[in-house]
Tab-separated table of C-alpha atoms and ligand atoms in Angstrom:
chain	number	residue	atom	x	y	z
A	152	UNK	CA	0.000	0.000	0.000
A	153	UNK	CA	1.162	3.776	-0.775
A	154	UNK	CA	1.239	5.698	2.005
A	155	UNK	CA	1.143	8.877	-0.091
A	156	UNK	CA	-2.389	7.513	-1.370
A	157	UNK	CA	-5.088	10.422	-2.017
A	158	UNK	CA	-6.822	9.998	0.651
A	159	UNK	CA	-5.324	12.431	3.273
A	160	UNK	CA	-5.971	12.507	7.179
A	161	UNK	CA	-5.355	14.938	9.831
A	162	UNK	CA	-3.194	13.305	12.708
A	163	UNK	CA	-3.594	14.536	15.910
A	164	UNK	CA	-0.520	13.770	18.501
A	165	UNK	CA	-0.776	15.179	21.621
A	166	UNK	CA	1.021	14.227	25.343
A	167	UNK	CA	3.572	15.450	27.797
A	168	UNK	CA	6.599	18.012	27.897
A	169	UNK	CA	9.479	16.343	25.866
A	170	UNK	CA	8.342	12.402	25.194
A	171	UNK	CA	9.227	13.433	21.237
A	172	UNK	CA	6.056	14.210	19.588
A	173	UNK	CA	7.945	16.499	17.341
A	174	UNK	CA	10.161	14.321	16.181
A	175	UNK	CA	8.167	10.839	15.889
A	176	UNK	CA	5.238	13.870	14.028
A	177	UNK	CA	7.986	15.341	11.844
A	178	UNK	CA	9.087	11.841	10.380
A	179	UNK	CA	5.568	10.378	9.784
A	180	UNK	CA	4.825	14.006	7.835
A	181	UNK	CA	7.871	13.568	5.807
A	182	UNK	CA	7.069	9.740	4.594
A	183	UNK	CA	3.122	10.441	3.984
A	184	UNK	CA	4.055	13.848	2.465
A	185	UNK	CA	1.822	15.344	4.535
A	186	UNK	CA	2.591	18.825	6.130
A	187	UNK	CA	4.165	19.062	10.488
A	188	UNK	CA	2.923	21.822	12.424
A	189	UNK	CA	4.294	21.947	16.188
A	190	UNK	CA	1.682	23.834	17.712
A	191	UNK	CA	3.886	24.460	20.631
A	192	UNK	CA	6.584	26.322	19.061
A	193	UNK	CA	3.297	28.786	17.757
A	194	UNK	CA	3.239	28.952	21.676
A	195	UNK	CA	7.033	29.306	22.278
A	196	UNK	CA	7.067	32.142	19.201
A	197	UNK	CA	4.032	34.512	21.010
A	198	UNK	CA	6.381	33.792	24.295
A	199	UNK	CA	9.394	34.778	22.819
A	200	UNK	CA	7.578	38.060	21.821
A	201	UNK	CA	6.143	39.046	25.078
A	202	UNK	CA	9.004	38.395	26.950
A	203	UNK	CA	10.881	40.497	24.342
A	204	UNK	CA	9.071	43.333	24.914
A	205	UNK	CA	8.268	43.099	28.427
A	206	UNK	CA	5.133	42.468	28.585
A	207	UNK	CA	5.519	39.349	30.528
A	208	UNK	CA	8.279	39.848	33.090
A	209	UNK	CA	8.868	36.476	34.347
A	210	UNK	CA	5.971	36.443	36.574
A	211	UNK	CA	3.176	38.806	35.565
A	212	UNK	CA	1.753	38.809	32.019
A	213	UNK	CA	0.119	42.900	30.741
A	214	UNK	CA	-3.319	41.318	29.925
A	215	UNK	CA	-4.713	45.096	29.053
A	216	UNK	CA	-1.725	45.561	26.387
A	217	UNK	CA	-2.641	41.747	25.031
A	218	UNK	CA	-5.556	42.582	22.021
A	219	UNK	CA	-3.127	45.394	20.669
A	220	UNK	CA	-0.474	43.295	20.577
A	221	UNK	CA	-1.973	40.057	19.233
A	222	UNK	CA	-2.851	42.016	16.102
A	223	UNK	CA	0.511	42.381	15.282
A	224	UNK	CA	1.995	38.768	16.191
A	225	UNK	CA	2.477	36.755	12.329
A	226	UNK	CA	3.692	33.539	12.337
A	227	UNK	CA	4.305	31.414	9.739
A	228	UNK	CA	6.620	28.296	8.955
A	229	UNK	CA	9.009	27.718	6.697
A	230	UNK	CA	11.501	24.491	5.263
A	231	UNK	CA	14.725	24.956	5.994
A	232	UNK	CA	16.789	23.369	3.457
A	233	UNK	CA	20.159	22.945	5.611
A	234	UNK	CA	18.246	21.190	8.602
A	235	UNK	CA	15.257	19.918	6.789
A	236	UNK	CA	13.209	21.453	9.443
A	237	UNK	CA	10.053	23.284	8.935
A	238	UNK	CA	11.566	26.477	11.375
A	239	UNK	CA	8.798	29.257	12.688
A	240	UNK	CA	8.969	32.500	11.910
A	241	UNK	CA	7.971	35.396	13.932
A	242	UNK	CA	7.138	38.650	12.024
A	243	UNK	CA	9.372	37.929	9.679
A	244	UNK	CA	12.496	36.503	11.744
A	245	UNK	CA	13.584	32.609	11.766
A	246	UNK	CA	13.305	32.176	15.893
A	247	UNK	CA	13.279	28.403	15.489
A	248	UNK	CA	16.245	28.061	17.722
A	249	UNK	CA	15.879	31.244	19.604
A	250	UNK	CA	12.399	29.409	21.336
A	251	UNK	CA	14.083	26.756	22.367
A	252	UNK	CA	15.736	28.264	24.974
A	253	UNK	CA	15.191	27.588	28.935
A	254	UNK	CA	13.967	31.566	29.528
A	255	UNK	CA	11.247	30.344	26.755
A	256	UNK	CA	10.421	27.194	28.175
A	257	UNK	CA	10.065	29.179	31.849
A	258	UNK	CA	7.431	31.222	30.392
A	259	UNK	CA	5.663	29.404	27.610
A	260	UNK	CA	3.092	27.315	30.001
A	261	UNK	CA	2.175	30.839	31.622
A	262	UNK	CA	1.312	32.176	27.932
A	263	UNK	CA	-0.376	29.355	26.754
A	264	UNK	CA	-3.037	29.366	29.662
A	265	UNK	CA	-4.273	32.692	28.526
A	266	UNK	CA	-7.925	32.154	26.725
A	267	UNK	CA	-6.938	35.198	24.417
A	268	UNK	CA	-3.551	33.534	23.280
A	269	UNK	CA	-5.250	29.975	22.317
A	270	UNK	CA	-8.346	31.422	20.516
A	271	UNK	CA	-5.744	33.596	18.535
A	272	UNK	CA	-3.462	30.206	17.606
A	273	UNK	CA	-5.647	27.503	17.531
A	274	UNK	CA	-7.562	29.784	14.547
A	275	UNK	CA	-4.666	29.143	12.827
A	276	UNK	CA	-3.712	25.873	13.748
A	277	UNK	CA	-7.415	25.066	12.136
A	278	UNK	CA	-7.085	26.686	8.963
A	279	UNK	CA	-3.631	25.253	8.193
A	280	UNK	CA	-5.675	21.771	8.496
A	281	UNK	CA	-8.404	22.621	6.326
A	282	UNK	CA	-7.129	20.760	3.523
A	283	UNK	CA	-6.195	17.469	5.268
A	284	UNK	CA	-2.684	16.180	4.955
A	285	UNK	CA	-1.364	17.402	8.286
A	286	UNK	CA	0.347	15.836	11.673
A	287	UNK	CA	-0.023	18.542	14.264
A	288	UNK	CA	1.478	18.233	17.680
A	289	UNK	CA	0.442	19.603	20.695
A	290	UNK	CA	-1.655	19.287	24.002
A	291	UNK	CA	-4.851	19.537	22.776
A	292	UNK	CA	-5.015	18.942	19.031
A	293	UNK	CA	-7.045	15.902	19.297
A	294	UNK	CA	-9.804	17.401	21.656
A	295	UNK	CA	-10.014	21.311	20.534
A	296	UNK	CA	-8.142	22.099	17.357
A	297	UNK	CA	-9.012	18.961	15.678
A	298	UNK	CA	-12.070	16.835	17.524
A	299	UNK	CA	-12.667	15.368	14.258
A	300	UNK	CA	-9.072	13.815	13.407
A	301	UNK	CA	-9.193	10.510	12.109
A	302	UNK	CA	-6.219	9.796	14.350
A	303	UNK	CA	-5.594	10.873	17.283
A	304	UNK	CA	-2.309	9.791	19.113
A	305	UNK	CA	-1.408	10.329	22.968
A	306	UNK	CA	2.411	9.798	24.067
A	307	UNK	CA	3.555	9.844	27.251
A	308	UNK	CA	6.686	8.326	28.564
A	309	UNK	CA	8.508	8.084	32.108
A	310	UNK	CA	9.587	11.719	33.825
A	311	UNK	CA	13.133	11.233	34.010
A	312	UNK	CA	13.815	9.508	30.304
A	313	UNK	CA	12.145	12.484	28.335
A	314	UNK	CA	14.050	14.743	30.705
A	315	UNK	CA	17.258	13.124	29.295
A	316	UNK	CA	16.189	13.169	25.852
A	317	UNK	CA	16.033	16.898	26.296
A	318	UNK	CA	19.055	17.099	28.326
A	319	UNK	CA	21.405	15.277	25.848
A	320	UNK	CA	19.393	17.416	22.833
A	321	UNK	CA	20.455	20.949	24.426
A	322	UNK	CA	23.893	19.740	25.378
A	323	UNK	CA	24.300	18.886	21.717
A	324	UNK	CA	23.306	22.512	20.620
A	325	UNK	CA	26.561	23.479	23.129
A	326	UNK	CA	23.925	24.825	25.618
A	327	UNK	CA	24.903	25.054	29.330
A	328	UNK	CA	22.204	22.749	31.171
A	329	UNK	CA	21.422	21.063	34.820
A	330	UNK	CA	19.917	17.806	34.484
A	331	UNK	CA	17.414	18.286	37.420
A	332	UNK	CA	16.734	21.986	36.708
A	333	UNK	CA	15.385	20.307	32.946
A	334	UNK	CA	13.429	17.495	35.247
A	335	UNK	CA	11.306	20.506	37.117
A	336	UNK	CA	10.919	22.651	34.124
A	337	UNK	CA	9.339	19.459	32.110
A	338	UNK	CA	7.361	17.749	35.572
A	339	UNK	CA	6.016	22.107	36.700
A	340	UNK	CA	4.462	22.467	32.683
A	341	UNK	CA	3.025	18.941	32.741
A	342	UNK	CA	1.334	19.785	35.863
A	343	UNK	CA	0.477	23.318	34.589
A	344	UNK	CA	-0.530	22.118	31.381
A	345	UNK	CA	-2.749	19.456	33.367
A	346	UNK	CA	-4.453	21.553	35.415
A	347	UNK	CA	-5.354	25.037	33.798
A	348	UNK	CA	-9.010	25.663	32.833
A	349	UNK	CA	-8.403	26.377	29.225
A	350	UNK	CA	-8.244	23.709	27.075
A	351	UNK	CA	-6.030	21.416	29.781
A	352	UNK	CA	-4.065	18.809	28.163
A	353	UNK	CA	-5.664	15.879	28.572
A	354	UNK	CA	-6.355	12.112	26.305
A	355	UNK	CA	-9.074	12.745	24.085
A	356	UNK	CA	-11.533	9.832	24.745
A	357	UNK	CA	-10.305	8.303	20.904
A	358	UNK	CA	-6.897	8.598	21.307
A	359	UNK	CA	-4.205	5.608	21.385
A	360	UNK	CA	-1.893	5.465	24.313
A	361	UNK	CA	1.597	5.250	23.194
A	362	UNK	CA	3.989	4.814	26.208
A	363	UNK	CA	7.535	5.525	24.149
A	364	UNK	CA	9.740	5.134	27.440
A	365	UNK	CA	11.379	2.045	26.041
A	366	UNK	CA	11.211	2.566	22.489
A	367	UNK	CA	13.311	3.170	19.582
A	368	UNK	CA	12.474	6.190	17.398
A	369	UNK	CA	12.365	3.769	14.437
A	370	UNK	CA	9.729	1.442	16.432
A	371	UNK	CA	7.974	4.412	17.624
A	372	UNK	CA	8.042	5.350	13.703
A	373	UNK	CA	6.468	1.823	12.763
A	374	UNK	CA	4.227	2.254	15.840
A	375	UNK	CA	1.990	4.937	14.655
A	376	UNK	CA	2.549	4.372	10.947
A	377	UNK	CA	0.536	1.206	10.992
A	378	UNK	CA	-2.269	3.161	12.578
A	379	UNK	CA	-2.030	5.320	10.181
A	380	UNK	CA	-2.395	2.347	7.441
A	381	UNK	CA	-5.334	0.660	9.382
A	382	UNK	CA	-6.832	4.624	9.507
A	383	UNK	CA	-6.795	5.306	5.867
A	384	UNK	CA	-8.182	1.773	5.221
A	385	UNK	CA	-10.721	2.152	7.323
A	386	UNK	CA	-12.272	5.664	6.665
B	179	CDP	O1	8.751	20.526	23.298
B	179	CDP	P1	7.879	20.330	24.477
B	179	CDP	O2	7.063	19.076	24.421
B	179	CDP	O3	8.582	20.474	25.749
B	179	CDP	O4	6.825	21.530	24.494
B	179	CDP	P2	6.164	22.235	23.258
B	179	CDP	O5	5.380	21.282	22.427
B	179	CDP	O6	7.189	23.076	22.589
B	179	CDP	O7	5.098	23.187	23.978
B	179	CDP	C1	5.498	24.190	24.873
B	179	CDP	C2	4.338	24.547	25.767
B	179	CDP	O8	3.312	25.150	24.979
B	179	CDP	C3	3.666	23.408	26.503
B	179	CDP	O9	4.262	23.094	27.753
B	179	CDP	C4	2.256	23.941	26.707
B	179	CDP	O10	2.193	24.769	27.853
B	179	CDP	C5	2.032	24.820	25.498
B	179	CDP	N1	1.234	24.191	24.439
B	179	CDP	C6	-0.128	24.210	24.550
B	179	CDP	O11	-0.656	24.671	25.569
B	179	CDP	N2	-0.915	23.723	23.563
B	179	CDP	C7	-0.379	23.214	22.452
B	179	CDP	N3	-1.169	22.773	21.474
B	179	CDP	C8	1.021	23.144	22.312
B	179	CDP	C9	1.812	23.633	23.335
């Protein structure tokens, strides 16, 4: 069977801080030719941006400056050819790496609680799946941005492996990291994420469990791909 066959889907693949949605959502894009949005960087971007000029200080967020400035916030994706990454731009600047950062990653649970900030991305995130063909990532693709996926994917995967993974990721950008200051950052969004009243991440009641703690990438791959095969048959 093609996997590239006509008939397109929308994948949804939400779950926890750093258990490699991205990745696992970026490959499975690539070999269905579909197009990867990570809906979290869109949150990482509008973070970079309000921490840039100061409207979120670390602690308090300017919700009276927020409509003004939401107007302004464009954000668009594009392929890099050198990394073969589809990198996010904000206004017009390539901040793929910039919103990777720890001061990011400090803020970005704060932003994305705000009822303003999701209504303004997840209009977005919908119309770039209008036309099928898409794996999104995020925390709540499969019950708000996309209810109607035909496959909808929850990973999860022990505390202290994905805080490795993103451990040995930022010491191979050169960054200067702490192991356990990676562990609280990951473990304080999961329970942030968990527990705000907008849109809280949480399983959609369709979604597969995929527990990746003791999984390859490449099974991981093979994992959701045959989903994807018994989805397209099936619909
Ligand atoms: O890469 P990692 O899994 O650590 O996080 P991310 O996907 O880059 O998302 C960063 C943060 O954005 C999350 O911790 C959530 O607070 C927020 N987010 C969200 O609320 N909804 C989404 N659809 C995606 C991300």
């Amino acid at each position: 069977m093609s996997y590239s066959a006509d008939k397109k889907i929308v994948i949804a693949i939400d779950g926890y801080s750093s258990c490699g949605k991205s990745t696992v959502a970026k490959e499975i894009a690539k070999q269905l030719n579909y197009i990867f949005i990570d809906s979290g960087a869109m949150y990482r971007a509008v973070t970079l941006l309000f921490l840039r000029i100061g409207i979120l200080n670390g602690k308090d967020l300017n919700m009276s400056a927020l409509p003004e400035i939401l107007r302004f916030i464009h954000i668009t994706f594009a392929f890099n050819p050198a990394t073969s990454h589809n990198d996010i731009w904000l206004n017009g600047e390539n901040v793929e790496q910039e919103i990777r950062q720890l001061s990011v990653a400090r803020n970005v649970s704060q932003v994305a609680a705000v009822a303003e900030v999701r209504r303004f991305l997840v209009a977005q995130q919908q119309e770039m799946g209008q036309s099928k063909g898409i794996v999104m990532d995020g925390r709540d693709i499969g019950t708000v941005v996309f209810p109607n996926a035909e496959l909808k994917i929850f990973m999860t995967a022990d505390a202290r492996i994905r805080a490795k993974r993103r451990y040995d990721e930022m010491l191979a950008r050169k960054e200067q990291v702490d192991f356990e200051e990676i562990l609280a950052n990951i473990t304080e969004r999961d329970r942030f994420d968990e527990t705000r009243e907008e849109s809280p991440l949480r399983k959609a009641s369709d979604a597969i469990v995929l527990d990746n703690s003791h999984m390859t990438r490449d099974e991981q791959f093979e994992w959701i791909l045959e989903k994807v095969k018994e989805r397209i048959i099936q619909t």
